Coordinates of C-alpha atoms in Angstrom, one line a residue:
M1 CA 246.6 98.6 28.0
T2 CA 247.1 100.0 31.4
V3 CA 244.4 101.4 33.7
E4 CA 245.3 104.8 35.3
Q5 CA 245.0 105.2 39.0
P6 CA 241.9 107.4 39.8
M7 CA 242.7 110.9 41.1
S8 CA 240.1 110.8 43.8
R9 CA 241.2 109.7 47.3
Y10 CA 239.2 107.3 49.4
S11 CA 240.0 106.3 52.9
K12 CA 241.5 102.8 53.0
E13 CA 239.5 102.0 56.0
F14 CA 236.1 103.3 54.7
D15 CA 236.0 102.4 51.0
P16 CA 233.5 99.5 50.5
P17 CA 233.0 98.1 47.0
V18 CA 230.1 99.1 44.9
R19 CA 228.1 96.9 42.6
G20 CA 227.6 99.2 39.7
D21 CA 223.7 99.2 39.7
T22 CA 222.3 101.3 36.9
I23 CA 220.9 104.6 38.3
T24 CA 217.6 104.6 36.5
A25 CA 215.3 107.6 35.9
D26 CA 212.2 106.0 37.3
R27 CA 213.4 106.6 40.9
Y28 CA 213.1 110.3 40.2
I29 CA 209.8 110.5 38.3
S30 CA 207.7 107.4 39.1
K31 CA 204.8 107.4 41.5
E32 CA 205.2 103.7 41.9
W33 CA 208.8 104.2 43.1
M34 CA 207.6 107.0 45.4
A35 CA 205.0 104.6 46.9
L36 CA 207.7 102.0 47.6
E37 CA 209.8 104.7 49.3
N38 CA 206.9 105.6 51.5
E39 CA 206.4 101.9 52.4
R40 CA 210.0 100.6 52.7
L41 CA 212.4 103.5 53.1
W42 CA 211.0 106.3 55.2
P43 CA 209.7 104.2 58.1
K44 CA 213.1 102.5 58.4
V45 CA 215.3 105.5 59.1
W46 CA 215.7 108.2 61.8
H47 CA 214.3 111.6 61.0
L48 CA 215.6 114.9 62.4
G49 CA 212.5 116.5 63.9
G50 CA 213.8 119.8 65.4
V51 CA 216.0 121.3 68.0
L52 CA 216.0 121.0 71.8
A53 CA 216.0 124.8 72.2
E54 CA 212.2 124.7 71.5
L55 CA 211.5 122.1 74.1
E56 CA 212.4 123.6 77.5
E57 CA 209.2 123.2 79.7
E58 CA 206.6 120.5 80.0
G59 CA 204.0 120.9 77.3
D60 CA 206.4 122.6 74.8
F61 CA 206.1 121.0 71.4
I62 CA 207.5 121.0 67.9
R63 CA 205.8 119.6 64.8
H64 CA 207.5 118.0 61.8
N65 CA 205.4 117.5 58.7
F66 CA 207.0 114.8 56.4
G67 CA 205.3 113.9 53.2
K68 CA 201.7 112.9 54.2
E69 CA 202.8 112.2 57.7
S70 CA 203.0 114.6 60.7
V71 CA 204.8 114.0 64.0
I72 CA 204.8 116.1 67.2
M73 CA 207.5 116.0 69.8
V74 CA 206.5 117.0 73.3
K75 CA 208.5 117.9 76.4
Q76 CA 207.5 115.7 79.4
A77 CA 207.3 116.5 83.1
D78 CA 210.4 114.3 83.8
G79 CA 212.5 116.2 81.3
G80 CA 212.2 113.6 78.6
I81 CA 210.6 114.0 75.1
K82 CA 208.0 111.9 73.5
A83 CA 206.9 111.8 69.9
F84 CA 203.4 111.1 68.6
Y85 CA 201.7 110.9 65.3
N86 CA 199.8 114.1 64.8
T87 CA 196.4 112.5 64.5
C88 CA 193.4 112.3 66.9
P89 CA 192.4 108.7 67.7
H90 CA 188.8 109.8 67.5
R91 CA 188.4 110.4 63.8
G92 CA 191.9 111.3 62.6
N93 CA 191.9 115.0 62.7
R94 CA 195.3 116.7 62.9
L95 CA 195.9 117.9 66.4
I96 CA 198.7 120.4 66.2
L97 CA 198.7 122.9 63.3
G98 CA 201.6 125.2 64.2
D99 CA 205.3 124.5 63.9
A100 CA 206.1 125.0 67.6
G101 CA 204.5 126.2 70.8
S102 CA 203.4 125.2 74.3
T103 CA 200.2 123.8 75.7
P104 CA 199.2 122.1 79.0
R105 CA 196.8 119.9 76.9
I106 CA 196.9 118.8 73.3
T107 CA 193.4 119.6 72.1
C108 CA 191.7 118.5 68.9
G109 CA 190.0 121.4 67.3
Y110 CA 187.2 119.3 65.9
H111 CA 185.4 117.8 68.9
G112 CA 187.6 119.1 71.8
W113 CA 189.2 115.9 72.8
Q114 CA 192.2 116.7 75.1
F115 CA 195.4 114.8 75.8
D116 CA 198.1 115.4 78.5
P117 CA 201.7 115.9 77.3
D118 CA 202.3 112.2 77.8
G119 CA 199.6 111.4 75.2
T120 CA 196.9 110.2 77.6
L121 CA 193.3 111.2 76.8
V122 CA 192.0 113.3 79.8
H123 CA 188.8 115.0 78.5
V124 CA 186.1 114.2 76.0
Q125 CA 182.6 115.5 75.4
D126 CA 179.9 113.2 76.8
P127 CA 182.2 110.6 78.3
D128 CA 179.4 108.4 79.4
D129 CA 178.1 107.9 75.8
F130 CA 180.8 105.4 74.8
P131 CA 179.9 101.7 74.6
G132 CA 183.1 100.7 76.3
G133 CA 182.8 103.3 79.0
N134 CA 184.6 106.6 79.5
P135 CA 187.8 106.4 77.3
C136 CA 189.7 108.9 79.4
G137 CA 192.8 107.4 80.9
K138 CA 192.6 104.4 78.5
T139 CA 193.1 106.0 75.1
K140 CA 196.5 107.3 74.1
L141 CA 198.0 109.0 71.1
S142 CA 200.0 106.7 68.9
E143 CA 203.7 107.0 70.0
L144 CA 206.9 106.8 68.0
R145 CA 210.5 106.3 69.1
C146 CA 212.2 109.6 70.0
D147 CA 215.8 110.4 70.9
T148 CA 218.3 113.2 71.0
W149 CA 221.8 113.9 69.9
G150 CA 223.6 117.2 70.4
P151 CA 221.1 120.0 70.0
F152 CA 218.8 117.9 67.9
V153 CA 215.6 115.8 68.4
F154 CA 215.0 112.7 66.2
W155 CA 212.0 110.4 65.6
C156 CA 211.6 107.0 64.0
M157 CA 208.6 105.0 62.9
D158 CA 210.0 101.5 63.2
D159 CA 211.0 99.7 66.4
D160 CA 213.5 97.5 64.6
V161 CA 215.8 100.3 63.4
A162 CA 219.1 100.6 65.3
P163 CA 219.2 103.0 68.2
L164 CA 219.8 106.6 67.2
H165 CA 223.5 106.9 68.2
E166 CA 224.3 103.6 66.5
W167 CA 222.4 104.7 63.4
L168 CA 224.3 108.0 63.3
S169 CA 227.7 106.3 63.5
P170 CA 230.4 107.5 63.3
F171 CA 229.3 111.2 63.5
P172 CA 228.5 111.5 67.2
E173 CA 232.1 110.6 67.9
R174 CA 233.6 112.4 64.9
L175 CA 231.8 115.7 65.7
A176 CA 232.1 115.5 69.5
G177 CA 234.9 118.1 69.6
Y178 CA 232.8 120.9 68.2
G179 CA 230.6 121.0 71.3
L180 CA 227.4 121.2 69.3
E181 CA 225.2 120.7 72.4
N182 CA 224.6 124.4 73.0
W183 CA 224.9 125.8 69.5
I184 CA 222.2 128.2 68.4
R185 CA 220.0 127.7 65.3
V186 CA 220.0 131.2 63.7
I187 CA 218.5 130.4 60.3
N188 CA 215.6 128.0 59.7
L189 CA 214.7 128.2 56.0
S190 CA 212.8 126.0 53.7
A191 CA 211.5 126.1 50.1
D192 CA 209.1 124.1 47.8
C193 CA 211.1 122.8 44.8
E194 CA 210.2 121.4 41.4
F195 CA 212.3 118.3 41.5
N196 CA 212.7 115.0 43.2
W197 CA 214.3 114.9 46.7
K198 CA 217.1 112.7 45.5
I199 CA 218.5 115.2 43.0
I200 CA 220.0 117.4 45.7
R201 CA 221.0 114.3 47.7
D202 CA 223.1 113.2 44.7
N203 CA 224.5 116.7 44.6
F204 CA 225.6 116.5 48.3
N205 CA 227.1 113.1 47.7
E206 CA 229.8 114.5 45.4
S207 CA 232.1 117.5 45.0
Y208 CA 232.4 117.2 41.2
H209 CA 230.1 120.2 40.8
L210 CA 232.1 122.7 42.9
P211 CA 234.2 124.2 40.1
T212 CA 231.2 124.8 38.0
I213 CA 228.3 125.6 40.4
H214 CA 230.4 127.2 43.3
P215 CA 233.5 128.7 41.6
E216 CA 233.8 131.4 44.3
L217 CA 234.5 128.8 47.0
S218 CA 237.8 127.9 45.3
T219 CA 239.5 130.9 46.9
F220 CA 239.2 129.6 50.4
I221 CA 238.2 125.9 50.2
N222 CA 240.6 123.4 48.6
D223 CA 238.5 121.1 46.4
G224 CA 241.5 119.5 44.7
L225 CA 241.0 115.8 44.5
P226 CA 244.4 114.8 46.0
D227 CA 243.6 117.0 49.0
T228 CA 240.1 115.8 49.6
L229 CA 239.3 112.6 51.6
F230 CA 236.2 110.6 50.9
E231 CA 234.8 108.0 53.3
M232 CA 231.9 105.6 53.2
Y233 CA 230.9 104.0 56.5
P234 CA 229.3 100.6 57.4
S235 CA 226.2 102.6 58.6
G236 CA 225.5 103.6 55.0
H237 CA 226.5 107.3 55.6
N238 CA 229.3 109.1 53.8
S239 CA 231.6 112.0 54.4
M240 CA 234.1 114.3 52.7
W241 CA 236.9 116.2 54.4
M242 CA 238.0 119.4 52.5
K243 CA 240.9 121.6 53.5
G244 CA 239.6 125.1 54.5
H245 CA 241.5 128.4 54.8
Q246 CA 243.4 127.3 51.7
P247 CA 242.7 128.0 48.0
T248 CA 242.1 125.1 45.6
T249 CA 245.0 123.4 44.0
R250 CA 242.9 123.1 40.8
Q251 CA 244.1 126.7 40.0
P252 CA 247.5 128.4 40.4
F253 CA 246.5 130.6 43.3
D254 CA 249.9 130.2 44.9
A255 CA 251.5 132.0 42.0
G256 CA 250.1 135.4 43.0
Q257 CA 248.4 137.5 45.7
V258 CA 246.3 135.9 48.3
P259 CA 242.7 135.9 46.9
A260 CA 239.6 137.3 48.5
P261 CA 238.0 136.4 50.9
L262 CA 241.0 134.4 52.2
D263 CA 242.9 137.6 52.7
A264 CA 240.2 139.0 55.0
I265 CA 239.9 135.7 56.8
A266 CA 243.6 135.8 57.5
G267 CA 243.4 139.4 58.6
A268 CA 240.7 138.7 61.1
W269 CA 243.1 136.5 63.0
G270 CA 245.9 139.1 62.9
I271 CA 247.7 137.5 59.9
N272 CA 249.1 139.8 57.2
P273 CA 248.0 138.2 53.9
D274 CA 250.7 140.0 52.0
D275 CA 253.2 137.8 53.8
Y276 CA 251.7 134.8 52.0
N277 CA 251.7 136.1 48.5
G278 CA 253.0 133.3 46.3
H279 CA 252.3 130.6 48.9
A280 CA 248.6 131.2 50.0
G281 CA 248.3 127.5 50.9
D282 CA 250.3 128.1 54.0
I283 CA 247.7 130.4 55.5
R284 CA 245.8 127.3 56.7
Q285 CA 248.5 126.5 59.3
A286 CA 248.9 130.1 60.2
V287 CA 245.1 130.3 61.1
I288 CA 245.4 127.1 63.1
D289 CA 248.3 128.7 65.1
A290 CA 246.3 131.9 65.6
K291 CA 243.2 130.2 66.8
R292 CA 245.2 128.1 69.3
K293 CA 246.7 131.3 70.6
F294 CA 243.8 133.7 70.6
G295 CA 240.6 131.6 70.3
K296 CA 239.9 131.4 74.1
E297 CA 240.3 135.1 74.7
R298 CA 237.9 135.8 71.8
G299 CA 235.3 133.6 73.4
Y300 CA 235.7 130.4 71.3
T301 CA 235.8 128.0 74.3
N302 CA 235.1 125.0 72.0
Y303 CA 238.5 125.4 70.3
D304 CA 240.2 123.5 73.1
S305 CA 238.3 120.3 72.3
M306 CA 238.7 120.6 68.5
T307 CA 241.5 119.1 66.4
D308 CA 243.7 121.2 64.2
Q309 CA 241.8 119.9 61.3
Q310 CA 238.4 120.9 62.8
L311 CA 239.8 124.4 63.4
V312 CA 240.1 125.2 59.7
D313 CA 238.6 122.5 57.5
Y314 CA 235.1 121.5 56.2
F315 CA 233.6 118.2 57.2
H316 CA 230.7 117.3 54.9
C317 CA 228.6 114.5 56.4
T318 CA 225.9 112.9 54.2
L319 CA 223.6 110.7 56.2
F320 CA 221.5 108.2 54.3
P321 CA 219.1 108.9 53.0
N322 CA 218.3 112.6 53.1
L323 CA 220.3 114.6 55.7
T324 CA 223.5 116.5 55.4
I325 CA 225.5 118.0 58.2
T326 CA 228.3 120.3 57.0
M327 CA 230.7 121.3 59.8
S328 CA 233.0 124.3 59.5
P329 CA 234.9 125.7 62.6
E330 CA 232.2 128.2 63.6
Q331 CA 229.1 127.0 61.7
C332 CA 227.0 123.8 61.5
Q333 CA 224.8 123.6 58.4
I334 CA 221.8 121.2 58.1
L335 CA 220.7 120.6 54.5
R336 CA 217.9 118.3 53.8
T337 CA 215.4 117.4 51.1
E338 CA 212.1 115.7 51.9
P339 CA 209.5 114.2 49.6
H340 CA 206.4 116.1 48.4
P341 CA 203.2 114.4 49.8
T342 CA 202.0 113.2 46.4
D343 CA 204.2 114.3 43.5
P344 CA 207.5 112.5 43.0
E345 CA 208.8 115.4 40.9
K346 CA 208.6 117.9 43.8
C347 CA 210.2 118.1 47.2
V348 CA 210.8 120.4 50.2
F349 CA 214.4 121.7 50.8
Q350 CA 215.4 122.8 54.3
H351 CA 218.4 124.8 55.4
W352 CA 219.4 125.4 59.0
C353 CA 222.5 127.1 60.3
L354 CA 223.7 126.8 63.9
Y355 CA 226.5 128.8 65.6
P356 CA 228.4 128.5 68.9
P357 CA 227.5 130.9 71.6
V358 CA 230.4 133.3 72.1
E359 CA 230.5 135.7 75.0
G360 CA 229.9 139.3 73.9
M361 CA 228.9 138.3 70.3
T362 CA 225.5 139.6 69.3
E363 CA 225.7 139.0 65.5
V364 CA 227.0 136.3 63.1
E365 CA 227.6 136.2 59.4
T366 CA 225.2 133.7 57.8
P367 CA 224.6 132.5 54.2
I368 CA 221.9 135.2 53.9
G369 CA 223.9 138.0 55.5
P370 CA 224.5 139.2 59.1
L371 CA 221.9 138.2 61.6
P372 CA 221.4 138.4 65.4
L373 CA 222.9 135.5 67.3
R374 CA 219.6 134.2 68.6
H375 CA 217.2 131.3 67.9
D376 CA 215.6 131.4 64.5
A377 CA 216.6 135.0 63.7
A378 CA 215.5 134.1 60.2
H379 CA 212.7 131.7 59.8
R380 CA 210.7 131.5 56.6
H381 CA 209.2 129.2 53.9
S382 CA 209.3 130.1 50.3
V383 CA 209.1 128.7 46.8
Y384 CA 212.4 128.2 45.0
G385 CA 212.7 130.7 42.2
D386 CA 210.6 133.4 43.8
G387 CA 213.7 135.5 44.5
V388 CA 213.9 134.6 48.3
S389 CA 217.3 133.2 49.1
V390 CA 217.8 130.0 51.2
G391 CA 221.5 130.8 51.3
Y392 CA 223.9 131.8 48.5
V393 CA 225.6 128.4 48.1
A394 CA 222.3 126.6 48.6
D395 CA 220.7 128.8 45.9
Q396 CA 223.4 127.6 43.6
D397 CA 222.8 123.9 44.5
L398 CA 219.1 124.3 43.9
S399 CA 219.6 126.0 40.5
I400 CA 220.4 122.8 38.8
G401 CA 217.4 120.9 40.2
T402 CA 214.6 121.8 37.8
T403 CA 216.7 121.3 34.6
Q404 CA 218.0 118.0 35.8
Q405 CA 214.4 116.9 36.6
Q406 CA 213.4 117.8 33.1
G407 CA 216.3 116.0 31.6
L408 CA 215.6 112.8 33.6
N409 CA 212.2 112.6 31.9
S410 CA 213.9 112.3 28.5
R411 CA 213.9 109.0 26.7
G412 CA 217.5 109.8 25.9
F413 CA 218.7 109.3 29.5
K414 CA 219.9 105.7 29.9
G415 CA 221.4 105.9 33.3
C416 CA 224.2 107.8 35.1
I417 CA 227.9 107.7 33.9
L418 CA 230.0 108.4 37.0
P419 CA 233.7 109.2 37.7
N420 CA 235.4 107.5 40.6
Q421 CA 234.9 110.6 42.8
E422 CA 231.1 110.1 42.5
K423 CA 231.3 106.6 44.0
R424 CA 229.3 107.9 47.0
V425 CA 226.4 108.7 44.6
Q426 CA 226.6 105.1 43.3
R427 CA 226.6 103.7 46.8
F428 CA 223.6 105.9 47.8
H429 CA 221.5 104.5 45.0
E430 CA 222.6 100.9 45.7
L431 CA 221.5 101.3 49.3
L432 CA 218.3 102.8 48.1
N433 CA 217.8 99.8 45.8
D434 CA 218.3 97.5 48.7
Y435 CA 215.5 99.3 50.7
V436 CA 213.0 99.9 47.9
K437 CA 213.5 96.9 45.7
G438 CA 214.5 94.5 48.4
G439 CA 212.1 95.7 51.1
A440 CA 215.0 95.9 53.6

């Protein structure tokens, strides 16, 4: 008996072995598992807290609610950013109730305690009534680690976790050419969902679902396994490179006319799609050539620092445990699921889209339609299933969440059976096991 070579293609340099741990249902439905994640997983990783665009002046703040926790990031007088737990040291009241804003003093709405932006207590009622003397200047908000990368602000609860840029590896280097530093977050969407946070993480750790859940992408993204490169890094993160501006090789698109919307994409760069009927796959190189020739005059100054691959392809970065960065030439998507505060069978889904500033451009095409090229042109929270879109592709991804959650509760589910192309799913759960079961 011979064993056939798997179709999926993994980088020789970034293809660590997996153990084959059974992916059990309890991790999706058990409150005990959820409690272990809260104790052993979430404090041990960096969390994306917001974007630098909201932190320009001293006293500007952003708040990030995560499960039962809440963190505020505050701009300092020296230009730095500090992160604090969003709790008053007096009796624990939450201090900041809005998502973002600016204040010269962080003030508790219960008893009026006030803190400078650096977290130092500067005012209390009846300061001489404390047994230890006036607490002002002595008491501080509880501080967390805080760091930045590109346009993003991150926070971390544990001092022993690797520094942010090391923890993110290799993505700061791999994404440097895009020039993300000044990109603008145009959509900032979130939704409450009726499934565990890991269901969508599994989904983003594989492309096996594209032909069934996202069939329309096949006309301009090549999801054929021989053309897709999977990588799994020592940091625990994964990635997938997919050829863009090229139809999938899973279907015989090269036999006929160039399909929509690839024809319109080609036309936008002065390429006649009719010239590529019968060989639509060659449009990818034609777009590279056109972007090299016309990109700068159209305002895409970042093209000069991008590789040919970055000019046309899709780089899907899945960061352990719950953050995805999907890079395409003119869009950065942030896709994330976070745990519900108390219910393991619910989560919060978040979708941001950022775009490069282009001189003269006032509008961009987004997953929810055309929007002004300005910060948070669309900013809303909804409940999945209420008819409010979080992006047409994201809507499709979320559509499988509830039924999968229901199926995972069945006694008939014995553990996942995965093809080789889903090895990143396997590795994700083995890392999760190491944290949750091993107390890493």
